[in-house]
PDB file of C-alpha atoms and ligand atoms in Angstrom:
ATOM      1  CA  UNK A   1       7.839 -13.156  30.619  1.00 57.00           C
ATOM      2  CA  UNK A   2       9.634 -10.815  28.259  1.00 79.00           C
ATOM      3  CA  UNK A   3       7.040  -9.254  25.959  1.00 93.00           C
ATOM      4  CA  UNK A   4       6.707  -6.910  23.001  1.00 97.00           C
ATOM      5  CA  UNK A   5       5.295  -3.436  23.620  1.00 97.00           C
ATOM      6  CA  UNK A   6       3.004  -2.521  20.751  1.00 97.00           C
ATOM      7  CA  UNK A   7       2.612   1.251  20.849  1.00 96.00           C
ATOM      8  CA  UNK A   8      -0.579   2.874  19.587  1.00 95.00           C
ATOM      9  CA  UNK A   9      -0.486   6.320  18.007  1.00 95.00           C
ATOM     10  CA  UNK A  10      -3.181   8.248  16.152  1.00 92.00           C
ATOM     11  CA  UNK A  11      -2.332  11.754  14.980  1.00 90.00           C
ATOM     12  CA  UNK A  12       1.215  13.115  14.962  1.00 91.00           C
ATOM     13  CA  UNK A  13       1.666  16.821  14.298  1.00 87.00           C
ATOM     14  CA  UNK A  14       1.504  20.312  15.751  1.00 86.00           C
ATOM     15  CA  UNK A  15      -1.563  20.823  17.891  1.00 81.00           C
ATOM     16  CA  UNK A  16      -2.745  23.672  20.134  1.00 77.00           C
ATOM     17  CA  UNK A  17      -2.539  23.014  23.875  1.00 74.00           C
ATOM     18  CA  UNK A  18      -5.487  20.862  24.891  1.00 70.00           C
ATOM     19  CA  UNK A  19      -7.107  19.731  28.096  1.00 68.00           C
ATOM     20  CA  UNK A  20      -9.499  17.087  26.796  1.00 67.00           C
ATOM     21  CA  UNK A  21      -9.490  14.304  24.232  1.00 65.00           C
ATOM     22  CA  UNK A  22      -5.734  14.108  24.368  1.00 71.00           C
ATOM     23  CA  UNK A  23      -5.430  10.379  23.914  1.00 75.00           C
ATOM     24  CA  UNK A  24      -5.261  10.456  20.133  1.00 81.00           C
ATOM     25  CA  UNK A  25      -2.762  13.274  19.626  1.00 81.00           C
ATOM     26  CA  UNK A  26       1.023  13.274  19.768  1.00 85.00           C
ATOM     27  CA  UNK A  27       3.126  16.391  19.308  1.00 87.00           C
ATOM     28  CA  UNK A  28       5.685  15.847  16.555  1.00 89.00           C
ATOM     29  CA  UNK A  29       8.529  17.182  18.728  1.00 91.00           C
ATOM     30  CA  UNK A  30       7.673  14.717  21.457  1.00 92.00           C
ATOM     31  CA  UNK A  31       7.291  11.967  18.887  1.00 95.00           C
ATOM     32  CA  UNK A  32      10.765  12.729  17.515  1.00 95.00           C
ATOM     33  CA  UNK A  33      12.232  12.498  21.038  1.00 95.00           C
ATOM     34  CA  UNK A  34      10.452   9.206  21.654  1.00 95.00           C
ATOM     35  CA  UNK A  35      11.892   7.705  18.457  1.00 97.00           C
ATOM     36  CA  UNK A  36      15.306   9.118  19.303  1.00 97.00           C
ATOM     37  CA  UNK A  37      15.058   7.398  22.680  1.00 97.00           C
ATOM     38  CA  UNK A  38      14.209   4.028  21.111  1.00 97.00           C
ATOM     39  CA  UNK A  39      17.134   4.400  18.720  1.00 97.00           C
ATOM     40  CA  UNK A  40      19.646   5.627  21.286  1.00 97.00           C
ATOM     41  CA  UNK A  41      18.860   2.992  23.886  1.00 96.00           C
ATOM     42  CA  UNK A  42      18.930   0.076  21.507  1.00 96.00           C
ATOM     43  CA  UNK A  43      15.275  -0.845  21.313  1.00 97.00           C
ATOM     44  CA  UNK A  44      14.359  -3.444  18.711  1.00 97.00           C
ATOM     45  CA  UNK A  45      11.609  -1.914  16.613  1.00 98.00           C
ATOM     46  CA  UNK A  46       9.918  -4.862  14.910  1.00 98.00           C
ATOM     47  CA  UNK A  47       7.425  -5.139  12.083  1.00 98.00           C
ATOM     48  CA  UNK A  48       4.260  -7.087  12.866  1.00 98.00           C
ATOM     49  CA  UNK A  49       5.397  -9.780  10.427  1.00 98.00           C
ATOM     50  CA  UNK A  50       8.548 -10.208  12.500  1.00 98.00           C
ATOM     51  CA  UNK A  51       6.486 -10.382  15.704  1.00 98.00           C
ATOM     52  CA  UNK A  52       4.371 -13.140  14.134  1.00 98.00           C
ATOM     53  CA  UNK A  53       7.498 -15.053  13.154  1.00 98.00           C
ATOM     54  CA  UNK A  54       8.952 -14.769  16.661  1.00 97.00           C
ATOM     55  CA  UNK A  55       5.709 -15.781  18.385  1.00 96.00           C
ATOM     56  CA  UNK A  56       4.727 -18.646  16.077  1.00 96.00           C
ATOM     57  CA  UNK A  57       8.206 -20.144  15.803  1.00 96.00           C
ATOM     58  CA  UNK A  58       8.775 -19.691  19.559  1.00 94.00           C
ATOM     59  CA  UNK A  59      11.959 -17.725  18.924  1.00 96.00           C
ATOM     60  CA  UNK A  60      13.487 -15.757  21.797  1.00 95.00           C
ATOM     61  CA  UNK A  61      11.903 -12.306  22.049  1.00 96.00           C
ATOM     62  CA  UNK A  62      14.654  -9.703  21.514  1.00 95.00           C
ATOM     63  CA  UNK A  63      15.116  -7.485  24.579  1.00 93.00           C
ATOM     64  CA  UNK A  64      13.339  -4.122  24.483  1.00 95.00           C
ATOM     65  CA  UNK A  65      11.116  -5.100  21.544  1.00 97.00           C
ATOM     66  CA  UNK A  66       8.625  -2.535  20.308  1.00 98.00           C
ATOM     67  CA  UNK A  67       6.093  -2.384  17.439  1.00 98.00           C
ATOM     68  CA  UNK A  68       4.831   1.000  16.183  1.00 98.00           C
ATOM     69  CA  UNK A  69       1.185   1.266  15.070  1.00 98.00           C
ATOM     70  CA  UNK A  70      -0.772   4.281  13.779  1.00 97.00           C
ATOM     71  CA  UNK A  71      -4.572   4.187  13.685  1.00 95.00           C
ATOM     72  CA  UNK A  72      -7.079   5.715  11.262  1.00 94.00           C
ATOM     73  CA  UNK A  73      -4.801   6.721   8.348  1.00 95.00           C
ATOM     74  CA  UNK A  74      -4.328  10.447   8.926  1.00 95.00           C
ATOM     75  CA  UNK A  75      -2.425  12.453   6.335  1.00 96.00           C
ATOM     76  CA  UNK A  76      -0.249  13.770   9.160  1.00 95.00           C
ATOM     77  CA  UNK A  77       1.372  10.321   9.360  1.00 96.00           C
ATOM     78  CA  UNK A  78       2.949  11.034   5.965  1.00 97.00           C
ATOM     79  CA  UNK A  79       3.862  14.657   6.705  1.00 96.00           C
ATOM     80  CA  UNK A  80       5.011  14.352  10.343  1.00 96.00           C
ATOM     81  CA  UNK A  81       5.580  10.776  11.523  1.00 96.00           C
ATOM     82  CA  UNK A  82       7.071   9.170   8.405  1.00 97.00           C
ATOM     83  CA  UNK A  83      10.120  11.501   8.125  1.00 97.00           C
ATOM     84  CA  UNK A  84      11.053  10.786  11.761  1.00 97.00           C
ATOM     85  CA  UNK A  85      10.606   7.037  11.318  1.00 98.00           C
ATOM     86  CA  UNK A  86      12.704   7.026   8.136  1.00 97.00           C
ATOM     87  CA  UNK A  87      15.499   8.832  10.015  1.00 97.00           C
ATOM     88  CA  UNK A  88      15.944   5.645  12.072  1.00 97.00           C
ATOM     89  CA  UNK A  89      14.634   3.190   9.486  1.00 97.00           C
ATOM     90  CA  UNK A  90      11.959   2.047  11.945  1.00 98.00           C
ATOM     91  CA  UNK A  91       9.189  -0.169  10.554  1.00 98.00           C
ATOM     92  CA  UNK A  92       5.625   0.900  11.311  1.00 98.00           C
ATOM     93  CA  UNK A  93       2.083   0.083  10.284  1.00 98.00           C
ATOM     94  CA  UNK A  94      -0.737   2.455   9.375  1.00 98.00           C
ATOM     95  CA  UNK A  95      -4.278   1.123   9.810  1.00 98.00           C
ATOM     96  CA  UNK A  96      -6.519   2.588   7.117  1.00 97.00           C
ATOM     97  CA  UNK A  97     -10.334   2.733   6.904  1.00 96.00           C
ATOM     98  CA  UNK A  98     -11.083   2.277   3.169  1.00 96.00           C
ATOM     99  CA  UNK A  99     -14.349   4.243   3.298  1.00 95.00           C
ATOM    100  CA  UNK A 100     -12.458   7.282   4.647  1.00 94.00           C
ATOM    101  CA  UNK A 101      -9.631   7.422   2.112  1.00 95.00           C
ATOM    102  CA  UNK A 102      -9.145  10.956   0.798  1.00 94.00           C
ATOM    103  CA  UNK A 103     -11.824  12.327   3.139  1.00 94.00           C
ATOM    104  CA  UNK A 104     -11.778  14.183   6.432  1.00 90.00           C
ATOM    105  CA  UNK A 105     -12.091  12.720   9.919  1.00 85.00           C
ATOM    106  CA  UNK A 106     -15.686  13.939  10.278  1.00 81.00           C
ATOM    107  CA  UNK A 107     -16.417  11.692  13.248  1.00 78.00           C
ATOM    108  CA  UNK A 108     -14.002  13.743  15.371  1.00 79.00           C
ATOM    109  CA  UNK A 109     -16.289  16.755  14.937  1.00 79.00           C
ATOM    110  CA  UNK A 110     -18.848  14.991  17.135  1.00 77.00           C
ATOM    111  CA  UNK A 111     -16.449  15.497  20.039  1.00 75.00           C
ATOM    112  CA  UNK A 112     -15.674  19.054  19.017  1.00 77.00           C
ATOM    113  CA  UNK A 113     -12.322  18.211  17.416  1.00 80.00           C
ATOM    114  CA  UNK A 114     -10.887  19.597  14.185  1.00 81.00           C
ATOM    115  CA  UNK A 115     -11.352  17.216  11.244  1.00 85.00           C
ATOM    116  CA  UNK A 116      -7.923  16.500   9.742  1.00 89.00           C
ATOM    117  CA  UNK A 117      -7.441  15.079   6.251  1.00 93.00           C
ATOM    118  CA  UNK A 118      -7.103  11.342   5.796  1.00 95.00           C
ATOM    119  CA  UNK A 119      -4.544   9.764   3.462  1.00 97.00           C
ATOM    120  CA  UNK A 120      -5.455   9.545  -0.217  1.00 97.00           C
ATOM    121  CA  UNK A 121      -5.004   6.352  -2.230  1.00 98.00           C
ATOM    122  CA  UNK A 122      -1.888   7.819  -3.892  1.00 98.00           C
ATOM    123  CA  UNK A 123      -0.394   8.659  -0.516  1.00 98.00           C
ATOM    124  CA  UNK A 124      -1.074   5.149   0.737  1.00 98.00           C
ATOM    125  CA  UNK A 125       0.810   3.772  -2.272  1.00 98.00           C
ATOM    126  CA  UNK A 126       3.611   6.232  -1.529  1.00 98.00           C
ATOM    127  CA  UNK A 127       3.837   5.053   2.091  1.00 98.00           C
ATOM    128  CA  UNK A 128       3.964   1.443   0.933  1.00 97.00           C
ATOM    129  CA  UNK A 129       6.818   2.279  -1.439  1.00 97.00           C
ATOM    130  CA  UNK A 130       8.614   3.929   1.498  1.00 97.00           C
ATOM    131  CA  UNK A 131       8.458   0.564   3.256  1.00 97.00           C
ATOM    132  CA  UNK A 132       5.602   1.157   5.682  1.00 98.00           C
ATOM    133  CA  UNK A 133       2.995  -1.543   6.241  1.00 98.00           C
ATOM    134  CA  UNK A 134      -0.637  -0.854   5.487  1.00 98.00           C
ATOM    135  CA  UNK A 135      -3.236  -2.608   7.621  1.00 98.00           C
ATOM    136  CA  UNK A 136      -7.026  -2.529   7.735  1.00 98.00           C
ATOM    137  CA  UNK A 137      -8.967  -0.537  10.327  1.00 97.00           C
ATOM    138  CA  UNK A 138     -12.175  -2.113   9.017  1.00 97.00           C
ATOM    139  CA  UNK A 139     -14.384  -0.898   6.191  1.00 96.00           C
ATOM    140  CA  UNK A 140     -16.115   1.662   8.431  1.00 94.00           C
ATOM    141  CA  UNK A 141     -14.922   3.235  11.683  1.00 92.00           C
ATOM    142  CA  UNK A 142     -17.584   1.627  13.879  1.00 93.00           C
ATOM    143  CA  UNK A 143     -17.673  -0.707  16.859  1.00 95.00           C
ATOM    144  CA  UNK A 144     -17.517  -4.255  15.568  1.00 96.00           C
ATOM    145  CA  UNK A 145     -18.671  -6.011  18.727  1.00 96.00           C
ATOM    146  CA  UNK A 146     -22.118  -4.428  18.298  1.00 96.00           C
ATOM    147  CA  UNK A 147     -22.608  -6.127  14.927  1.00 97.00           C
ATOM    148  CA  UNK A 148     -23.630  -9.668  13.983  1.00 97.00           C
ATOM    149  CA  UNK A 149     -20.932 -12.052  12.827  1.00 97.00           C
ATOM    150  CA  UNK A 150     -21.881 -11.967   9.143  1.00 97.00           C
ATOM    151  CA  UNK A 151     -21.545  -8.191   9.015  1.00 98.00           C
ATOM    152  CA  UNK A 152     -18.242  -8.231  10.867  1.00 98.00           C
ATOM    153  CA  UNK A 153     -16.922 -10.796   8.421  1.00 98.00           C
ATOM    154  CA  UNK A 154     -18.188  -8.866   5.396  1.00 98.00           C
ATOM    155  CA  UNK A 155     -16.579  -5.603   6.546  1.00 98.00           C
ATOM    156  CA  UNK A 156     -13.273  -7.236   7.484  1.00 98.00           C
ATOM    157  CA  UNK A 157     -13.076  -9.016   4.129  1.00 98.00           C
ATOM    158  CA  UNK A 158     -14.170  -6.076   1.973  1.00 98.00           C
ATOM    159  CA  UNK A 159     -11.717  -3.723   3.677  1.00 98.00           C
ATOM    160  CA  UNK A 160      -8.922  -6.217   3.006  1.00 98.00           C
ATOM    161  CA  UNK A 161      -9.853  -6.468  -0.670  1.00 98.00           C
ATOM    162  CA  UNK A 162     -10.148  -2.695  -1.071  1.00 98.00           C
ATOM    163  CA  UNK A 163      -6.723  -2.036   0.441  1.00 98.00           C
ATOM    164  CA  UNK A 164      -5.056  -4.874  -1.445  1.00 98.00           C
ATOM    165  CA  UNK A 165      -6.315  -3.357  -4.671  1.00 98.00           C
ATOM    166  CA  UNK A 166      -4.727  -0.022  -3.754  1.00 98.00           C
ATOM    167  CA  UNK A 167      -1.332  -1.305  -2.647  1.00 97.00           C
ATOM    168  CA  UNK A 168      -1.263  -4.315  -4.998  1.00 97.00           C
ATOM    169  CA  UNK A 169      -0.017  -6.449  -2.121  1.00 97.00           C
ATOM    170  CA  UNK A 170      -1.400  -8.637   0.633  1.00 97.00           C
ATOM    171  CA  UNK A 171      -2.941  -6.969   3.705  1.00 98.00           C
ATOM    172  CA  UNK A 172      -2.288  -9.236   6.674  1.00 98.00           C
ATOM    173  CA  UNK A 173      -2.957  -7.022   9.666  1.00 98.00           C
ATOM    174  CA  UNK A 174      -6.147  -5.659  11.193  1.00 98.00           C
ATOM    175  CA  UNK A 175      -7.055  -3.153  13.894  1.00 98.00           C
ATOM    176  CA  UNK A 176     -10.469  -3.125  15.628  1.00 98.00           C
ATOM    177  CA  UNK A 177     -12.004   0.386  15.558  1.00 95.00           C
ATOM    178  CA  UNK A 178     -12.230   1.715  19.150  1.00 93.00           C
ATOM    179  CA  UNK A 179     -10.690  -1.611  20.154  1.00 95.00           C
ATOM    180  CA  UNK A 180     -14.231  -3.027  20.063  1.00 96.00           C
ATOM    181  CA  UNK A 181     -14.118  -6.790  19.579  1.00 96.00           C
ATOM    182  CA  UNK A 182     -15.781 -10.000  20.715  1.00 96.00           C
ATOM    183  CA  UNK A 183     -15.125 -13.640  19.913  1.00 96.00           C
ATOM    184  CA  UNK A 184     -17.093 -13.230  16.664  1.00 96.00           C
ATOM    185  CA  UNK A 185     -14.690 -10.456  15.653  1.00 97.00           C
ATOM    186  CA  UNK A 186     -11.713 -12.780  16.092  1.00 97.00           C
ATOM    187  CA  UNK A 187     -13.467 -15.433  14.000  1.00 97.00           C
ATOM    188  CA  UNK A 188     -14.444 -12.864  11.357  1.00 97.00           C
ATOM    189  CA  UNK A 189     -10.931 -11.497  10.870  1.00 98.00           C
ATOM    190  CA  UNK A 190      -9.558 -15.027  10.843  1.00 97.00           C
ATOM    191  CA  UNK A 191     -12.084 -16.047   8.203  1.00 97.00           C
ATOM    192  CA  UNK A 192     -11.243 -12.931   6.182  1.00 98.00           C
ATOM    193  CA  UNK A 193      -7.625 -14.087   6.117  1.00 98.00           C
ATOM    194  CA  UNK A 194      -5.784 -11.771   8.514  1.00 98.00           C
ATOM    195  CA  UNK A 195      -2.717 -12.901  10.437  1.00 98.00           C
ATOM    196  CA  UNK A 196      -2.915 -10.386  13.303  1.00 98.00           C
ATOM    197  CA  UNK A 197      -5.408  -7.990  14.841  1.00 98.00           C
ATOM    198  CA  UNK A 198      -4.740  -5.401  17.535  1.00 98.00           C
ATOM    199  CA  UNK A 199      -7.003  -4.161  20.326  1.00 96.00           C
ATOM    200  CA  UNK A 200      -6.810  -1.268  22.786  1.00 94.00           C
ATOM    201  CA  UNK A 201      -6.341  -3.581  25.747  1.00 94.00           C
ATOM    202  CA  UNK A 202      -3.319  -2.285  27.651  1.00 93.00           C
ATOM    203  CA  UNK A 203      -0.560  -4.849  28.138  1.00 94.00           C
ATOM    204  CA  UNK A 204       2.660  -6.105  26.611  1.00 95.00           C
ATOM    205  CA  UNK A 205       2.124  -8.689  23.864  1.00 96.00           C
ATOM    206  CA  UNK A 206       3.389 -12.207  24.519  1.00 95.00           C
ATOM    207  CA  UNK A 207       2.869 -15.533  22.721  1.00 95.00           C
ATOM    208  CA  UNK A 208       0.118 -16.202  25.298  1.00 93.00           C
ATOM    209  CA  UNK A 209      -2.099 -13.712  23.492  1.00 95.00           C
ATOM    210  CA  UNK A 210      -4.203 -14.690  20.523  1.00 96.00           C
ATOM    211  CA  UNK A 211      -2.574 -13.169  17.415  1.00 97.00           C
ATOM    212  CA  UNK A 212      -6.030 -11.790  16.587  1.00 97.00           C
ATOM    213  CA  UNK A 213      -6.311  -9.929  19.914  1.00 97.00           C
ATOM    214  CA  UNK A 214      -2.900  -8.380  20.503  1.00 97.00           C
ATOM    215  CA  UNK A 215      -2.768  -5.697  23.226  1.00 96.00           C
ATOM    216  CA  UNK A 216      -1.289  -2.227  22.819  1.00 96.00           C
ATOM    217  CA  UNK A 217      -0.225   0.749  24.901  1.00 94.00           C
ATOM    218  CA  UNK A 218      -1.538   4.167  23.826  1.00 92.00           C
ATOM    219  CA  UNK A 219       0.816   7.143  23.663  1.00 90.00           C
ATOM    220  CA  UNK A 220      -1.057  10.385  24.137  1.00 84.00           C
ATOM    221  CA  UNK A 221      -0.563  14.148  24.069  1.00 80.00           C
ATOM    222  CA  UNK A 222       0.388  14.282  27.733  1.00 79.00           C
ATOM    223  CA  UNK A 223       3.220  11.779  27.540  1.00 85.00           C
ATOM    224  CA  UNK A 224       6.538  13.483  28.162  1.00 87.00           C
ATOM    225  CA  UNK A 225       9.706  11.473  27.568  1.00 91.00           C
ATOM    226  CA  UNK A 226       9.745  10.126  31.172  1.00 91.00           C
ATOM    227  CA  UNK A 227       6.061   9.227  30.768  1.00 90.00           C
ATOM    228  CA  UNK A 228       6.838   7.448  27.537  1.00 91.00           C
ATOM    229  CA  UNK A 229       9.661   5.473  29.152  1.00 92.00           C
ATOM    230  CA  UNK A 230       7.374   4.608  32.079  1.00 90.00           C
ATOM    231  CA  UNK A 231       4.760   3.233  29.674  1.00 90.00           C
ATOM    232  CA  UNK A 232       7.353   1.155  27.856  1.00 91.00           C
ATOM    233  CA  UNK A 233       8.275  -0.655  31.033  1.00 90.00           C
ATOM    234  CA  UNK A 234       5.044  -0.855  33.034  1.00 88.00           C
ATOM    235  CA  UNK A 235       1.401  -1.835  32.555  1.00 86.00           C
ATOM    236  CA  UNK A 236       2.532  -5.107  31.052  1.00 88.00           C
ATOM    237  CA  UNK A 237      -0.193  -7.305  32.515  1.00 89.00           C
ATOM    238  CA  UNK A 238      -3.754  -7.051  31.139  1.00 89.00           C
ATOM    239  CA  UNK A 239      -6.389  -5.907  33.659  1.00 88.00           C
ATOM    240  CA  UNK A 240      -8.919  -8.402  32.322  1.00 87.00           C
ATOM    241  CA  UNK A 241      -8.227 -11.736  30.610  1.00 86.00           C
ATOM    242  CA  UNK A 242      -7.757 -11.225  26.852  1.00 89.00           C
ATOM    243  CA  UNK A 243     -10.066 -12.968  24.376  1.00 91.00           C
ATOM    244  CA  UNK A 244      -8.700 -16.129  22.827  1.00 91.00           C
ATOM    245  CA  UNK A 245     -10.009 -18.452  20.184  1.00 88.00           C
ATOM    246  CA  UNK A 246     -10.444 -22.047  21.319  1.00 84.00           C
ATOM    247  CA  UNK A 247      -9.588 -24.999  19.128  1.00 74.00           C
ATOM    248  CA  UNK A 248     -13.254 -25.101  18.029  1.00 74.00           C
ATOM    249  CA  UNK A 249     -13.149 -21.451  17.011  1.00 76.00           C
ATOM    250  CA  UNK A 250     -10.073 -22.055  14.919  1.00 68.00           C
ATOM    251  CA  UNK A 251     -11.676 -24.925  12.973  1.00 52.00           C
TER     252      UNK A 251
HETATM  253 ZN1   ZN B 301      -9.601   4.359  14.962  1.00 59.44          ZN
END
């Protein structure tokens, strides 16, 4: 079946050559070429709200459909990614961790990475006014599947409230930190009122997936333009069956 490729980015910017931990970096020059490619070859870059509409109303999926997602809420989204995206008027979503707003990405230091600045509340408002979507990356950047349901629910709900206060708008979309999720996580984000949630499971999204466990494909530092194109068109089937709520879960 024709699907939607949801691309996962983290940091976009200028980085020194690196051998390790490359999965969460994307050189801004490469990023610009990737967006140019999507534009030039007629890809349909959708917002998540549009994806929801297509999937729930069983509308035909436009050919070459892509969604652009950016995890963690780094300041370099505003300085490096946003200008490129605005050049093509591409929609995109930034998943923010409320407890990290205006701070530095200290957890990266554990792996020996630099600790870049995270977006401030003012910058998040600025991004919203530029037309970008703001989603929740949970209250804290921790693995949800290791926590009891009540805590997962509390964190999902409180992060939604905190972000809605900042942007003065509804926050409908969620992203599981590290992709960590179990069936309780799906129930928790549903109960908190989210419409979608994304994982790190690698596949193309189709209406067969639960909207609260949508798969993504990561773009990393090593992806040249041919590598990027390869990822767009391959790895469409999940390696393991994705989690799905049953009718009971949805009650
Ligand atoms: Zn993250």
